[in-house]
CSV table of C-alpha atoms in Angstrom, one decimal:
chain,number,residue,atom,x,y,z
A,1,UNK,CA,-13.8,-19.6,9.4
A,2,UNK,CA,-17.4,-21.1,8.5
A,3,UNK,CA,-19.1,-19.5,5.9
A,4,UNK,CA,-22.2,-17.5,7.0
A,5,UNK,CA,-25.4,-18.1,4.8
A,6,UNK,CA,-26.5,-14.9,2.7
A,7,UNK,CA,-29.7,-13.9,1.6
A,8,UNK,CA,-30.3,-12.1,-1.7
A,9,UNK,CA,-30.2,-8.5,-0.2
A,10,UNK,CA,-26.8,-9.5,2.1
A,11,UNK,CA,-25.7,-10.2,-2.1
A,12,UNK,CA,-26.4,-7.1,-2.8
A,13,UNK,CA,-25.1,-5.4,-0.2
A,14,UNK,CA,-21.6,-7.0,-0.5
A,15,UNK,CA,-21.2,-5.7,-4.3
A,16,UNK,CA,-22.1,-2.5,-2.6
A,17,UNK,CA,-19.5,-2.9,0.0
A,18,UNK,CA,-17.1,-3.4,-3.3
A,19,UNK,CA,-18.1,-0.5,-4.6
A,20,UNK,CA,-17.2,1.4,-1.8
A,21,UNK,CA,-13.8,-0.5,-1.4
A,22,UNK,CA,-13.0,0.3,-5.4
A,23,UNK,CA,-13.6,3.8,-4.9
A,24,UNK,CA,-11.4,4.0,-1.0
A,25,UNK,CA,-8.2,2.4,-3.1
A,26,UNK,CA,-8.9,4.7,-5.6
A,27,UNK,CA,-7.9,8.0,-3.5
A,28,UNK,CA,-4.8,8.8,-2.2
A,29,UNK,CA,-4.7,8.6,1.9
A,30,UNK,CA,-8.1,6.4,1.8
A,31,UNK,CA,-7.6,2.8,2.8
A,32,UNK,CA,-10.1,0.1,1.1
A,33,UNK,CA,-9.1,-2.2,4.0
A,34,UNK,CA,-11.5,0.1,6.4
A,35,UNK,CA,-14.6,0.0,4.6
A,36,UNK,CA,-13.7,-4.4,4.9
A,37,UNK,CA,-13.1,-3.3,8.9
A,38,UNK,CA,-16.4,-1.0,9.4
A,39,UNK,CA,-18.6,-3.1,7.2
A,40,UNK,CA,-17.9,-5.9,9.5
A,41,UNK,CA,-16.8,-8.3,7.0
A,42,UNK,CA,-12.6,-8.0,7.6
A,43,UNK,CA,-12.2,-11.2,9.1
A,44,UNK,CA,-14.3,-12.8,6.7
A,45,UNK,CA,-12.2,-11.3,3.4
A,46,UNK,CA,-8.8,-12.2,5.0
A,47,UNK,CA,-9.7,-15.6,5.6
A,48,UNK,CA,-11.2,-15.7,2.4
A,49,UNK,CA,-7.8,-15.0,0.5
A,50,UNK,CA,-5.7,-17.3,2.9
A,51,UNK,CA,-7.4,-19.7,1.1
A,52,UNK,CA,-6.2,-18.8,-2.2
A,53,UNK,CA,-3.1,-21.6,-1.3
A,54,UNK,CA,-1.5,-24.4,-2.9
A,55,UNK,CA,-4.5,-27.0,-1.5
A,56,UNK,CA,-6.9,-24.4,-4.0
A,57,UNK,CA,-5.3,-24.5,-7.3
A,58,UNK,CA,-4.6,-28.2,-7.1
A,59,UNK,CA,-8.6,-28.3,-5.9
A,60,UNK,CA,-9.0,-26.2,-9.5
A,61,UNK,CA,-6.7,-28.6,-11.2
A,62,UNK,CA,-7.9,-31.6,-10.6
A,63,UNK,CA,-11.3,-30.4,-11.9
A,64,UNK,CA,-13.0,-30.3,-8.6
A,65,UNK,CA,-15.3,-27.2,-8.9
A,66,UNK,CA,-17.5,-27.3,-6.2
A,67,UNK,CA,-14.8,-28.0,-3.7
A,68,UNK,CA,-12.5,-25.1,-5.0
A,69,UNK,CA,-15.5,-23.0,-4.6
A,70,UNK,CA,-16.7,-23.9,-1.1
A,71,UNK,CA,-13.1,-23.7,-0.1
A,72,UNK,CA,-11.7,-20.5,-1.1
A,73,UNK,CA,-15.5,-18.6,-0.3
A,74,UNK,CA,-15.5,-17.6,-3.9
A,75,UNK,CA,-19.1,-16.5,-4.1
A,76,UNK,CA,-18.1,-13.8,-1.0
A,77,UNK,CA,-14.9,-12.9,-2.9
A,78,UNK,CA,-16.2,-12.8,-6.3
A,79,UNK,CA,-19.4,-10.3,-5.2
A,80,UNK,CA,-16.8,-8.0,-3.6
A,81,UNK,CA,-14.1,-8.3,-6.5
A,82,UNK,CA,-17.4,-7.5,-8.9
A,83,UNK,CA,-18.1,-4.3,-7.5
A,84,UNK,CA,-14.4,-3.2,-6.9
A,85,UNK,CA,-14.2,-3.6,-11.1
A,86,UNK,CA,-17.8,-1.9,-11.3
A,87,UNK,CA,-16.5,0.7,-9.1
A,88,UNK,CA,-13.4,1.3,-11.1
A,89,UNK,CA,-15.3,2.2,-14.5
A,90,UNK,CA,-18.3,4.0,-12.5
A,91,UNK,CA,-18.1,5.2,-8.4
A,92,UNK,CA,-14.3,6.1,-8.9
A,93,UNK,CA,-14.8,7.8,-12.1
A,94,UNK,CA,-17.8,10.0,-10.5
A,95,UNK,CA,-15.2,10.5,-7.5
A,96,UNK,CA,-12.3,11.7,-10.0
A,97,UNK,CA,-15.0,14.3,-11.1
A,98,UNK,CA,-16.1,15.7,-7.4
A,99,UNK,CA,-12.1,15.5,-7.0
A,100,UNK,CA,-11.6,18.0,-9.6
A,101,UNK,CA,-14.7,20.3,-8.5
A,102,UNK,CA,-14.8,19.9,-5.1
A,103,UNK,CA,-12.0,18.4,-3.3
A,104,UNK,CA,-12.8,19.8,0.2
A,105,UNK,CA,-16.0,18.3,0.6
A,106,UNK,CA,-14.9,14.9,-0.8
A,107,UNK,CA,-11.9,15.2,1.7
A,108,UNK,CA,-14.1,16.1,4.4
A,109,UNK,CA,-16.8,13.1,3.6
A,110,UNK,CA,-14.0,10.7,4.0
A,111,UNK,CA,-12.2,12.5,7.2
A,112,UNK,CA,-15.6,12.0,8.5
A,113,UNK,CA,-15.8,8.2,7.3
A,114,UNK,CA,-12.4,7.7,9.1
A,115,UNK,CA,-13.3,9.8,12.1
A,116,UNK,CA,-16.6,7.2,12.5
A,117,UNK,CA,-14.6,3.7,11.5
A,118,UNK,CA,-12.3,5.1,15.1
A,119,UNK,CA,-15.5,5.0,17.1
A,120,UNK,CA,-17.0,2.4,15.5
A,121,UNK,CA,-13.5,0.0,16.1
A,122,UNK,CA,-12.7,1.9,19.6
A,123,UNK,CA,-15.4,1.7,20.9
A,124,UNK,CA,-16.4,-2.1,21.9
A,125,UNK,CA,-12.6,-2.8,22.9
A,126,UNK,CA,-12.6,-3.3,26.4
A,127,UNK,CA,-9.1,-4.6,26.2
A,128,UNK,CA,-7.2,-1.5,27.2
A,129,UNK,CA,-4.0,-2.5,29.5
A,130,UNK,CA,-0.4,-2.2,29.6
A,131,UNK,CA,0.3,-3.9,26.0
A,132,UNK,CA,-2.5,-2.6,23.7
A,133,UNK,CA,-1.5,0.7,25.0
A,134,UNK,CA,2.0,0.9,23.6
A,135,UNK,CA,0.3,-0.9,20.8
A,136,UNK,CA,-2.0,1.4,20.0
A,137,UNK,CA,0.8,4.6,20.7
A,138,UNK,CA,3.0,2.8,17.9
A,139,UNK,CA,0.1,2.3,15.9
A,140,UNK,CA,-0.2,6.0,16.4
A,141,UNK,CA,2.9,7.4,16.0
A,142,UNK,CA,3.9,5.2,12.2
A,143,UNK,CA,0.3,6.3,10.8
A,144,UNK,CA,1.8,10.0,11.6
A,145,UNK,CA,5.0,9.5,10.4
A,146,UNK,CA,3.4,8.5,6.8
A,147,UNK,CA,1.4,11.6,6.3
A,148,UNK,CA,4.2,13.3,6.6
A,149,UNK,CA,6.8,11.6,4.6
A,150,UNK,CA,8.0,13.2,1.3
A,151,UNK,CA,8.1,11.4,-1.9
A,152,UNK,CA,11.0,9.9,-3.6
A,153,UNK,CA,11.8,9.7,-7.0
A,154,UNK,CA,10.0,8.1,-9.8
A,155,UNK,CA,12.3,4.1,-10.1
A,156,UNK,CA,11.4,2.0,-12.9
A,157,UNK,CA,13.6,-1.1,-11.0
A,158,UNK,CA,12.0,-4.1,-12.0
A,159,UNK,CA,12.7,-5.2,-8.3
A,160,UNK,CA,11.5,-1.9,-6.8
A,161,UNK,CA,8.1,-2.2,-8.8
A,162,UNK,CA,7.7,-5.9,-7.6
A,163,UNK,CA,8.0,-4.5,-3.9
A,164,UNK,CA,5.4,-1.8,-4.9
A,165,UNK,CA,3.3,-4.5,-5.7
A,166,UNK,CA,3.7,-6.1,-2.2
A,167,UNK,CA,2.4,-2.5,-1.1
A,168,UNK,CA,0.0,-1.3,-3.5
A,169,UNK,CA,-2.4,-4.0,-1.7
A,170,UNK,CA,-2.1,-2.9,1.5
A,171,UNK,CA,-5.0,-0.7,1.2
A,172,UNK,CA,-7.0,-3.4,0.6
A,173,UNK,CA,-5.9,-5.7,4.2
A,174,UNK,CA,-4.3,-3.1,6.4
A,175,UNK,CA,-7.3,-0.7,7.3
A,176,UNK,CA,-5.9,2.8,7.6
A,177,UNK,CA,-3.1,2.5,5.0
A,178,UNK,CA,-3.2,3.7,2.2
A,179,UNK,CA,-1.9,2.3,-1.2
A,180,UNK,CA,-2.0,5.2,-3.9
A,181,UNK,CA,-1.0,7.1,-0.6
A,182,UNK,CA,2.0,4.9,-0.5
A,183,UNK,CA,2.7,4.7,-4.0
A,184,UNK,CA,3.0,8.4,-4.1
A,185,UNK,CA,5.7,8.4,-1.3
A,186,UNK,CA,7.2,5.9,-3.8
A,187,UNK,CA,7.4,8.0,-6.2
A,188,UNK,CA,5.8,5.3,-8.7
A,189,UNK,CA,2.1,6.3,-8.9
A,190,UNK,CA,1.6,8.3,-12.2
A,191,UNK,CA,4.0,5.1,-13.3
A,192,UNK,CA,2.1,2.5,-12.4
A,193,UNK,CA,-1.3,3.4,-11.8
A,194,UNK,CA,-1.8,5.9,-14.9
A,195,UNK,CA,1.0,5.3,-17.7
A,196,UNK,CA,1.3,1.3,-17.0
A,197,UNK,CA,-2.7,1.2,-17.1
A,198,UNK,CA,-3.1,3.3,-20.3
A,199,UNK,CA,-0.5,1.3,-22.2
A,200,UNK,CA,-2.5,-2.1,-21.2
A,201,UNK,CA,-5.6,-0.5,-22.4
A,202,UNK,CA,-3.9,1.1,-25.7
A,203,UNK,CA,-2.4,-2.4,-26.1
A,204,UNK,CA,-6.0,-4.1,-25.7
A,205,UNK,CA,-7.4,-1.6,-28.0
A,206,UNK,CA,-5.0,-1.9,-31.2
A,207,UNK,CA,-4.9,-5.9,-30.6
A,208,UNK,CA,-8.9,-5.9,-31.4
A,209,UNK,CA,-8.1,-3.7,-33.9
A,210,UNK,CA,-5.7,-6.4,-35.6
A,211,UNK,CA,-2.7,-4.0,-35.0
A,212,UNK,CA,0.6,-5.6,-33.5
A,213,UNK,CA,2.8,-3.0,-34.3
A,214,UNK,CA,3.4,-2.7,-30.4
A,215,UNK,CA,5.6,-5.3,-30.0
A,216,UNK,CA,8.1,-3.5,-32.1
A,217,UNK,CA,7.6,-0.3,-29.5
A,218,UNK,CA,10.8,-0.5,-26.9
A,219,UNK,CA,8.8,1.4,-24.7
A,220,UNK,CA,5.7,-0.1,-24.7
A,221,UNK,CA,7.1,-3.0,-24.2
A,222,UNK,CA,8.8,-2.0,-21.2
A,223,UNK,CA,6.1,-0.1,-19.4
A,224,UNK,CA,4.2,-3.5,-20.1
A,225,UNK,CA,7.1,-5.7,-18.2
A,226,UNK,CA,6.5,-2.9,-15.4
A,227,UNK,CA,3.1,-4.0,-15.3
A,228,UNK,CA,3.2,-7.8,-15.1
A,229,UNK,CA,6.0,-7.1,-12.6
A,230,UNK,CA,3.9,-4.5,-10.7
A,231,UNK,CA,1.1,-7.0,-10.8
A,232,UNK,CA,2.9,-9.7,-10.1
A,233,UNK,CA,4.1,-8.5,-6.5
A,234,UNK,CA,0.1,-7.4,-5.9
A,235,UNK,CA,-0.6,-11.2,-5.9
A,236,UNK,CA,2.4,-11.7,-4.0
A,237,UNK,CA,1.5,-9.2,-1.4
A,238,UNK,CA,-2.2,-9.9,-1.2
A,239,UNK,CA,-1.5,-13.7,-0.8
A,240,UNK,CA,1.2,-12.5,2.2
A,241,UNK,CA,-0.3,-10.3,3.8
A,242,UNK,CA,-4.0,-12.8,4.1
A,243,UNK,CA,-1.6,-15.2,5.3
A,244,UNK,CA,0.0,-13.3,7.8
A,245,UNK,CA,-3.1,-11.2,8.9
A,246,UNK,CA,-4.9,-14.1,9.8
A,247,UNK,CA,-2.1,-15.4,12.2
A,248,UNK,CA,-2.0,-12.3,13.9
A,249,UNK,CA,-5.4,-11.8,14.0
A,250,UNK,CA,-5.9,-15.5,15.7
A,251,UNK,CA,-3.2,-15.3,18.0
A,252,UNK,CA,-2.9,-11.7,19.1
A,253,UNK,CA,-6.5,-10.1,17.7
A,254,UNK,CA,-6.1,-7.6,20.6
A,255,UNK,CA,-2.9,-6.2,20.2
A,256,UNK,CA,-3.6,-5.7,16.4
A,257,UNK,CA,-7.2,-3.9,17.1
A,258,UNK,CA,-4.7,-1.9,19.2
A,259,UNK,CA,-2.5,-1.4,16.4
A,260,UNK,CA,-5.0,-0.6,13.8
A,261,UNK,CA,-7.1,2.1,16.3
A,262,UNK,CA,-3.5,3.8,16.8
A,263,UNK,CA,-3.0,3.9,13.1
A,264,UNK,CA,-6.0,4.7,11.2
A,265,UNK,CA,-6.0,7.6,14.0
A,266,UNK,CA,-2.7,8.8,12.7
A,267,UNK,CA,-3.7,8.3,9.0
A,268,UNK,CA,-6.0,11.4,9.6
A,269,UNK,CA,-3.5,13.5,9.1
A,270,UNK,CA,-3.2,12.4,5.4
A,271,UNK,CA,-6.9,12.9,4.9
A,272,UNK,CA,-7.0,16.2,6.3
A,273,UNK,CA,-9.7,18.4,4.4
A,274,UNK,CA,-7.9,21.8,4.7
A,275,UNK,CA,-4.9,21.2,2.5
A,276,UNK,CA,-3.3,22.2,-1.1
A,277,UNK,CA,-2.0,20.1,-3.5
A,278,UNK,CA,1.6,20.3,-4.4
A,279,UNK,CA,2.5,19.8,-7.9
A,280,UNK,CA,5.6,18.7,-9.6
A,281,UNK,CA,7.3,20.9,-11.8
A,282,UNK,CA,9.7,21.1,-14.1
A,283,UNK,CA,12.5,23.6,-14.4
A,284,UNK,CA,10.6,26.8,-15.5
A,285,UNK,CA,8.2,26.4,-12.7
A,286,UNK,CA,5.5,24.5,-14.9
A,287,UNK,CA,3.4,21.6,-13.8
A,288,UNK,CA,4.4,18.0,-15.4
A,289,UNK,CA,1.8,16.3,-17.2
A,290,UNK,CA,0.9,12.5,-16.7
A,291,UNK,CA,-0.2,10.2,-19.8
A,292,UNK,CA,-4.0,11.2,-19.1
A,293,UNK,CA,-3.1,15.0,-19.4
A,294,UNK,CA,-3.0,15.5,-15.5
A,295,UNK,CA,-1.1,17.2,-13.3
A,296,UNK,CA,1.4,15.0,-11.4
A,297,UNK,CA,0.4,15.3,-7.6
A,298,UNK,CA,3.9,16.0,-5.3
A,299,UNK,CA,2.3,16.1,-1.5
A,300,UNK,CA,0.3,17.5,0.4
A,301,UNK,CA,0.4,21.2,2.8
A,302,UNK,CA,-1.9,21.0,5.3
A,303,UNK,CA,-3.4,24.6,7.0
A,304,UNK,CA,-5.8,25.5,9.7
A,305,UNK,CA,-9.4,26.2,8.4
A,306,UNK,CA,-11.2,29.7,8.0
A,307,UNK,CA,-14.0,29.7,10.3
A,308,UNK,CA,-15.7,33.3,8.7
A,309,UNK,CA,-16.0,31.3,5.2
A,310,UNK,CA,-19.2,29.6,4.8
A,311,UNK,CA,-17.1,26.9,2.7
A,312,UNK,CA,-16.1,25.3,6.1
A,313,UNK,CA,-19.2,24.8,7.5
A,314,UNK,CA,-20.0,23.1,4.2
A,315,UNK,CA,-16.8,20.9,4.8
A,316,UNK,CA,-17.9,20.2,8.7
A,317,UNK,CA,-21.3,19.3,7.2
A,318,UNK,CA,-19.7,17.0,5.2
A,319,UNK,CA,-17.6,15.8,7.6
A,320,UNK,CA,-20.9,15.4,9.9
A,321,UNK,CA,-22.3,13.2,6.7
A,322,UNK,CA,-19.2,10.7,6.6
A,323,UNK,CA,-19.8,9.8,9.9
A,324,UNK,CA,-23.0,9.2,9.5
A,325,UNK,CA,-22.8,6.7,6.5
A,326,UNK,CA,-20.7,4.7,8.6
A,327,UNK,CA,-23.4,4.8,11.6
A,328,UNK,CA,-25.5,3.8,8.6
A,329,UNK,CA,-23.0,1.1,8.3
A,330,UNK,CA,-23.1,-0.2,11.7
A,331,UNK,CA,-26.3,-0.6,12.0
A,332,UNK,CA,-27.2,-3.1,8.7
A,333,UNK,CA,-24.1,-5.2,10.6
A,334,UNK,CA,-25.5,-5.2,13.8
A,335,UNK,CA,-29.1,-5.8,12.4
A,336,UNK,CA,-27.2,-9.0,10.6
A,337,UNK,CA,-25.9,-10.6,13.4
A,338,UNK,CA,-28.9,-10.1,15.4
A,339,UNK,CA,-30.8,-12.0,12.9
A,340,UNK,CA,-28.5,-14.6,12.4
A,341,UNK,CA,-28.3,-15.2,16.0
A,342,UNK,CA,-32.1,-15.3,16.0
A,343,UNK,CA,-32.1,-17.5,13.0
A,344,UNK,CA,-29.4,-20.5,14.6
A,345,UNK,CA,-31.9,-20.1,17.9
C-alpha cells in the first residue's frame, strides 16, 4: 500500500488516534482495532505491520535505515505506538478514575462509540447479497456468544500464556474484539496485565536502585518468565494476524466488512451500560484482591434500565455523545481524502 503524505496536523492527529486506541485496549469489552476501523486508517496499520517481516530486519541489519524506514511505514507506526504508551501513563489512567466514579457514563460513551463505528462501517457497504449475509449473521452470532461466555480459571501454563499473547492483540487488528475482554474469559487478566506488569516495574525500580536481590525471588522470577512468554506470543500474534488480515482483506474485503459489521454488532452486548460487576470471592464471601489492591472483576450481569431515574437519561446523553465523537471522526477522514484527492488533481 503506498504511503499517503502527511501534514503536520494529520501528525498530530495520528498520536491522537493512539491515544484513543491505548485507552480502547485498556477497557474490558472495548476493541482498539475500531477506533484504527472508524478513524479510517485500518488498512493502513495492518499493512504497516505486515511489513514488520524477515525482508525488514535484514533491511535493519545490514544498516540500511532509510530503507527499513520507508518500508515498514515506521513514521505512521511509530506516531500511533507513541500515543498508545502516552495513553497508557495519562488517558487510561484518567479512564481508570471515571471507571471507579462513574462507570455508567463511561460505559455508555463507549456503547455510543460502538453504536456510531456500526453506522459509520454499515453504512457505505452496498455489497449486501447471499454471502455477506450469512457473513455478517456469523459475524453476529460469535460477537454474542463472547459476551456471554463465563470465565475460566486463572492457568499459569507457559503454553497457555503464549496463546494469550496471540489474543491479547486482537484488540488491536480485529475491530470489535476485545483483548482484556478476552483475557478475562481466560481467566489470566489480573495475571498478566496487573501482577506480571507490577513485577516488571518493581524489577525496573530496584535495578536502578542497585538492588539484585530479585533474581534470588522464585517468584519473581517466574511471573517474569510469564511475561516474556506472554509477550512473546503478542509479537507472535500481532505479526499473524497483519499477515493474515491483509490477505483477507485483499482477496475477500467484502465478506470480512460483512464479518466485522455482524460482530462488532454482537460485541454490544459486552459493552452494555446497564450492568454490575461481579466479583470474585473467596470462601467467606469476600472479594479477592489483585497486586494493585483491586478487586478482581468475575463477569458481567446485565439488566434493563430504569427509565423514572434521571441517571439514565444522563447515560443516553452519554450514549448520544459517543456517537457523536465518532461523527466528529468521520468527518476529519472524509475532509482528508477530499483534500488529497484535490491535491493529486
Amino acid at each position: 500500500m503506498p504511503q499517503q503524505p502527511r501534514t503536520l496536523l494529520d501528525n498530530f492527529f495520528l498520536v491522537i488516534k493512539g491515544l484513543c486506541m491505548g485507552a480502547a485496549n485498556k477497557v474490558p469489552g472495548v476493541s482498539g482495532g475500531i477506533v484504527a476501523f472508524v478513524g479510517g486508517f485500518y488498512e493502513e496499520f495492518i499493512y504497516s505491520l505486515q511489513k514488520l517481516n524477515s525482508k525488514a530486519v535484514k533491511l535493519l541489519f545490514n544498516g540500511r535505515f532509510k530503507s527499513f524506514y520507508q518500508y515498514t511505514n515506521a513514521r505512521f507506526l511509530g506516531l500511533l505506538i507513541f500515543g498508545m504508551l502516552v495513553s497508557y501513563f495519562s488517558v487510561s489512567r484518567i479512564l481508570d478514575y471515571f471507571l471507579e466514579h462513574n462507570e455508567l457514563f463511561v460505559w455508555a460513551t463507549f456503547f455510543g462509540m460502538v453504536m456510531g463505528s456500526i453506522y459509520y462501517i454499515a453504512k457505505d457497504f452496498a455489497h449486501w447479497n447471499k454471502q455477506t449475509i450469512p457473513a455478517a449473521f456469523i459475524g453476529l452470532v460469535i460477537g454474542i456468544s463472547i459476551s456471554f461466555l463465563n470465565p475460566a480459571k486463572e492457568n499459569d501454563n507457559l503454553l497457555f500464556i503464549f496463546f494469550c499473547g496471540i489474543i491479547s492483540v486482537s484488540g488491536m487488528t480485529l475491530p470489535g474484539l476485545s483483548g482484556s475482554f478476552i483475557l478475562i474469559l481466560l481467566g489470566n487478566y489480573v495475571l498478566l496485565l496487573v501482577d506480571s506488569v507490577n513485577a516488571l516495574y518493581d524489577t525496573f525500580s530496584e535495578i536502578f536502585q542497585g538492588d539484585f536481590s530479585f533474581v534470588k525471588d522464585a517468584q519473581r522470577i517466574q511471573i517474569l518468565k510469564i511475561l516474556a512468554v506472554f509477550t512473546l506470543g503478542s509479537a507472535t500474534g500481532l505479526v499473524t494476524f497483519s499477515h493474515l488480515l491483509s490477505y483477507v482483506l485483499k482477496h475477500y474485503k467484502n465478506l470480512t466488512t460483512a464479518v466485522l459489521i455482524g460482530f462488532i454488532t454482537g460485541s454490544l452486548g459486552v459493552l452494555w451500560p446497564w450492568k454490575k460487576t461481579v466479583y470474585k470471592m473467596d470462601g467467606a464471601g469476600n472479594p479477592l484482591l489483585d497486586s494493585n489492591g483491586d478487586k478482581i472483576i468475575l463477569n458481567y450481569t446485565r439488566n434493563l434500565p430504569h427509565m423514572a431515574e434521571a441517571e439514565t437519561w444522563w447515560a443516553i446523553l452519554f450514549i448520544v455523545l459517543g456517537i457523536l465523537l465518532l461523527l466528529i471522526l468521520e468527518w476529519y477522514g472524509n475532509n482528508r481524502k477530499n483534500k488529497q484527492v484535490r491535491a493529486a488533481r
